[in-house]
mmCIF file of C-alpha atoms in Angstrom:
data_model
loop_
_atom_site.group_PDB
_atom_site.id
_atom_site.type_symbol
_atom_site.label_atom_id
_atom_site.label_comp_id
_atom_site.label_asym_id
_atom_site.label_seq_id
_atom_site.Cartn_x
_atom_site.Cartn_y
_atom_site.Cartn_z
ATOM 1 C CA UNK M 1 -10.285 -0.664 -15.674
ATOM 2 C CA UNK M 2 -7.203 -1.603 -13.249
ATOM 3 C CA UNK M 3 -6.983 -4.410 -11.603
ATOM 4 C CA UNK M 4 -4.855 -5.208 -8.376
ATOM 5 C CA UNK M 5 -3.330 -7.905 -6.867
ATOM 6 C CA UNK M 6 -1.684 -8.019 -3.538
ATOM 7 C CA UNK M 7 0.449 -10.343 -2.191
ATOM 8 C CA UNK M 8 3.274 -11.790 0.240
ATOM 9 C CA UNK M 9 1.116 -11.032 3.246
ATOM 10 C CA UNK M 10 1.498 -14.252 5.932
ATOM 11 C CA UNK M 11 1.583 -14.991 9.899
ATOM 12 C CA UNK M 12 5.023 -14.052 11.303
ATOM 13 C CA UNK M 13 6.646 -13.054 14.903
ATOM 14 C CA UNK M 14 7.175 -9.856 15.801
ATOM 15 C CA UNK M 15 10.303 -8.521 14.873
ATOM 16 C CA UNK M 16 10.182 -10.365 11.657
ATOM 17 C CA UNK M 17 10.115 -8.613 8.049
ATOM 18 C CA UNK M 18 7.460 -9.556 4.862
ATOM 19 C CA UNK M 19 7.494 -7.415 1.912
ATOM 20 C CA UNK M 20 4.009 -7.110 -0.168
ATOM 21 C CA UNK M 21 3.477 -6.885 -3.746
ATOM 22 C CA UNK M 22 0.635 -5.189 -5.974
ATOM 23 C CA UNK M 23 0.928 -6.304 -9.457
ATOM 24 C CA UNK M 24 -1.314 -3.633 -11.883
ATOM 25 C CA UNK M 25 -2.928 -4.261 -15.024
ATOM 26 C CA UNK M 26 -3.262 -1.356 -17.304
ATOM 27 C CA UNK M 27 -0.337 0.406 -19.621
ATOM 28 C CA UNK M 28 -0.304 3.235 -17.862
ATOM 29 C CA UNK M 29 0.220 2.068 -14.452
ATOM 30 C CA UNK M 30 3.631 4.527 -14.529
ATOM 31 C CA UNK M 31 1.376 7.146 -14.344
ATOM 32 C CA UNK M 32 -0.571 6.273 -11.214
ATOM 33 C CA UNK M 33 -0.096 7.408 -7.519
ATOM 34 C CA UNK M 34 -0.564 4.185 -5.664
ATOM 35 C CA UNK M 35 -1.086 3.930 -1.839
ATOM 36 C CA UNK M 36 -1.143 0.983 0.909
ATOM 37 C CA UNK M 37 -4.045 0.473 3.278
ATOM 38 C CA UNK M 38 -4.818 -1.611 6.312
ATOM 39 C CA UNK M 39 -7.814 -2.647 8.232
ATOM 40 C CA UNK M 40 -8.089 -4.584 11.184
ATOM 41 C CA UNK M 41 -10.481 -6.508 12.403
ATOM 42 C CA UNK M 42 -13.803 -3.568 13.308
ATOM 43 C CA UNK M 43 -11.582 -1.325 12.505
ATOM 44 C CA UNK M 44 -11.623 1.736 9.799
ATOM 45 C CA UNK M 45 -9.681 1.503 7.246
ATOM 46 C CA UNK M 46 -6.456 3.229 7.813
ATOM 47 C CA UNK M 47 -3.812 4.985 5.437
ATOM 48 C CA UNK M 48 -0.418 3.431 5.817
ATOM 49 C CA UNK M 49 1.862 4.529 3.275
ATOM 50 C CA UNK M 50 1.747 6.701 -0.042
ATOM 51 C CA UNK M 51 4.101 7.058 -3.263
ATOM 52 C CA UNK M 52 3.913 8.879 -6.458
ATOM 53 C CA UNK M 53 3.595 7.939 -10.176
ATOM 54 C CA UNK M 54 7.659 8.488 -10.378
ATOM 55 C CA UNK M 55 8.243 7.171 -6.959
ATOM 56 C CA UNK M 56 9.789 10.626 -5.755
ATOM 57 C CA UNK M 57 7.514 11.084 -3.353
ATOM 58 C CA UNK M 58 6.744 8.958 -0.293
ATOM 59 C CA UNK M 59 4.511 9.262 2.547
ATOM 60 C CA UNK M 60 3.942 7.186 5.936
ATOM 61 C CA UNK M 61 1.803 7.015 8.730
ATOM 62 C CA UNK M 62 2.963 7.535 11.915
ATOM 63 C CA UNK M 63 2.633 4.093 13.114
ATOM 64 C CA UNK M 64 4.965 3.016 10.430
ATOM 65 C CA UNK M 65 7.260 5.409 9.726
ATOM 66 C CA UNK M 66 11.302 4.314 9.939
ATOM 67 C CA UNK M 67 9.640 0.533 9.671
ATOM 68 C CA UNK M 68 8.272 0.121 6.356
ATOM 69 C CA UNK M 69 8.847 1.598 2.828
ATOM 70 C CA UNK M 70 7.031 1.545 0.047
ATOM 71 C CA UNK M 71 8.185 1.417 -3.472
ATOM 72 C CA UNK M 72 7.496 0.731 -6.786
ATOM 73 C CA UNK M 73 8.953 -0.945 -10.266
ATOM 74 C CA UNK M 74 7.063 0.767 -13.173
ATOM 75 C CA UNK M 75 8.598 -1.421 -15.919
ATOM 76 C CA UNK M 76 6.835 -4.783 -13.956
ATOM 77 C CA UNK M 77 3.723 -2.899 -12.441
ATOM 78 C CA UNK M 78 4.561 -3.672 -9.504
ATOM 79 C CA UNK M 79 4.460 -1.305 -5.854
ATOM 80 C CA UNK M 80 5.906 -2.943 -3.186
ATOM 81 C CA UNK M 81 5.550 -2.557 0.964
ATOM 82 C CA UNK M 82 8.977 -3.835 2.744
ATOM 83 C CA UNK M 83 7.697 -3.835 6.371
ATOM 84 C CA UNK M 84 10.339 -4.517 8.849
ATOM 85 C CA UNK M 85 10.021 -4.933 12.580
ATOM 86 C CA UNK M 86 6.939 -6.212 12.967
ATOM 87 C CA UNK M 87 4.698 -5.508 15.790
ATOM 88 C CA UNK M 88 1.135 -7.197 16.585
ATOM 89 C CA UNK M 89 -0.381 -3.992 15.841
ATOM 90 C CA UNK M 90 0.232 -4.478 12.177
ATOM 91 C CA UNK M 91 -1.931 -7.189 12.322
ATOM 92 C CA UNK M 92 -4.489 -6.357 9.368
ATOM 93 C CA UNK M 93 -5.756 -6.883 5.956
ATOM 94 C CA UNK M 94 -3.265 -4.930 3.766
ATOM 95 C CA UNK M 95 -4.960 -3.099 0.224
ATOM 96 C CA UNK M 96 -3.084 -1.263 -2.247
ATOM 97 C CA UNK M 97 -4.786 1.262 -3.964
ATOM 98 C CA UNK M 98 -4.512 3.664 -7.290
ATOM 99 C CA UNK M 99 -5.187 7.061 -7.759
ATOM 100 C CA UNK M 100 -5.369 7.162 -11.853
ATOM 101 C CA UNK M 101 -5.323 10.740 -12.568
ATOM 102 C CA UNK M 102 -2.103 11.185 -14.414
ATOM 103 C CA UNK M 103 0.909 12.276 -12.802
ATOM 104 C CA UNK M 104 -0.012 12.933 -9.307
ATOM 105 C CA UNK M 105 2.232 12.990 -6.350
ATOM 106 C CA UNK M 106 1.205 11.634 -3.106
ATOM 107 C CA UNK M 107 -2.025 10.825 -2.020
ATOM 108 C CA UNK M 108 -3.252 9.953 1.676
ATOM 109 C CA UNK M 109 -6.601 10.191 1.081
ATOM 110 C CA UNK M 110 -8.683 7.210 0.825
ATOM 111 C CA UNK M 111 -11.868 8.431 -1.155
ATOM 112 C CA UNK M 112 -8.756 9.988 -3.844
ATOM 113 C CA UNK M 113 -8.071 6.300 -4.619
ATOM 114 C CA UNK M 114 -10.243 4.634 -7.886
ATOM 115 C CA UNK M 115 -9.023 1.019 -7.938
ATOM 116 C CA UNK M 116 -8.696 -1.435 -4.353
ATOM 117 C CA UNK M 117 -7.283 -4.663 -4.454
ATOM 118 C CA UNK M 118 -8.783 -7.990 -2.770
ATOM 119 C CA UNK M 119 -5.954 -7.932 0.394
ATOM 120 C CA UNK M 120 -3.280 -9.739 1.739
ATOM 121 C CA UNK M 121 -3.461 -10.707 5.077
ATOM 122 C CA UNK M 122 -0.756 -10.068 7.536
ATOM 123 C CA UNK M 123 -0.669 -11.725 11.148
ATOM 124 C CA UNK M 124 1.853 -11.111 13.728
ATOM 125 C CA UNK M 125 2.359 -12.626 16.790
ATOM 126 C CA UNK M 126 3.728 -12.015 20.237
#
């Protein structure tokens, strides 16, 4: 069992910066691919950005790419989504997700992903 806990989301302007945390239980949290997700309001849930169990490998939407990065700490269990440049269209719940099958690189799909967190959610305005 993993559990997940996001947070740092908040209501900022646009243009501003917030960086979220996921904090994993579990010893072997090194050896998970973790993801970000975000869903707005009657919305599908949408992939936003990927990394692997080393943190070698990164992978962004679109929408996000050159804006935010994700990253991770393995000795604190801890991924991390640095979002800069905020636009209104990030408004959304944010998830992180893992992918526990060892030593996996990146993984964008969201079915792939065994263990969700609650959300933080992230408000910008005009």
């Amino acid at each position: 069992q993993v559990q997940l806990v996001e947070s740092g989301g908040g209501l900022v302007q646009a243009g501003d910066s917030l960086r979220l945390s996921c904090a994993a239980s579990g010893r072997t949290f090194s050896s998970y691919a973790m993801g970000w997700f975000r869903q707005a309001p009657e919305k599908e849930r949408e992939f936003v950005a990927a990394i692997s169990w080393s943190g070698g490998n990164t992978y962004y939407a679109d929408s996000v790419k050159g804006r935010f990065t994700i990253s991770r700490d393995n000795a604190k269990n801890t991924v991390y989504l640095q979002m800069n440049s905020l636009k209104p269209e990030d408004t959304s719940v944010y998830f992180c997700a893992a992918h526990t099958r060892p030593h996996t690189l990146v993984v964008l799909t969201r079915r792939w992903y065994d263990y969700w967190g609650q959300g933080t959610q992230v408000t910008v305005s005009s």
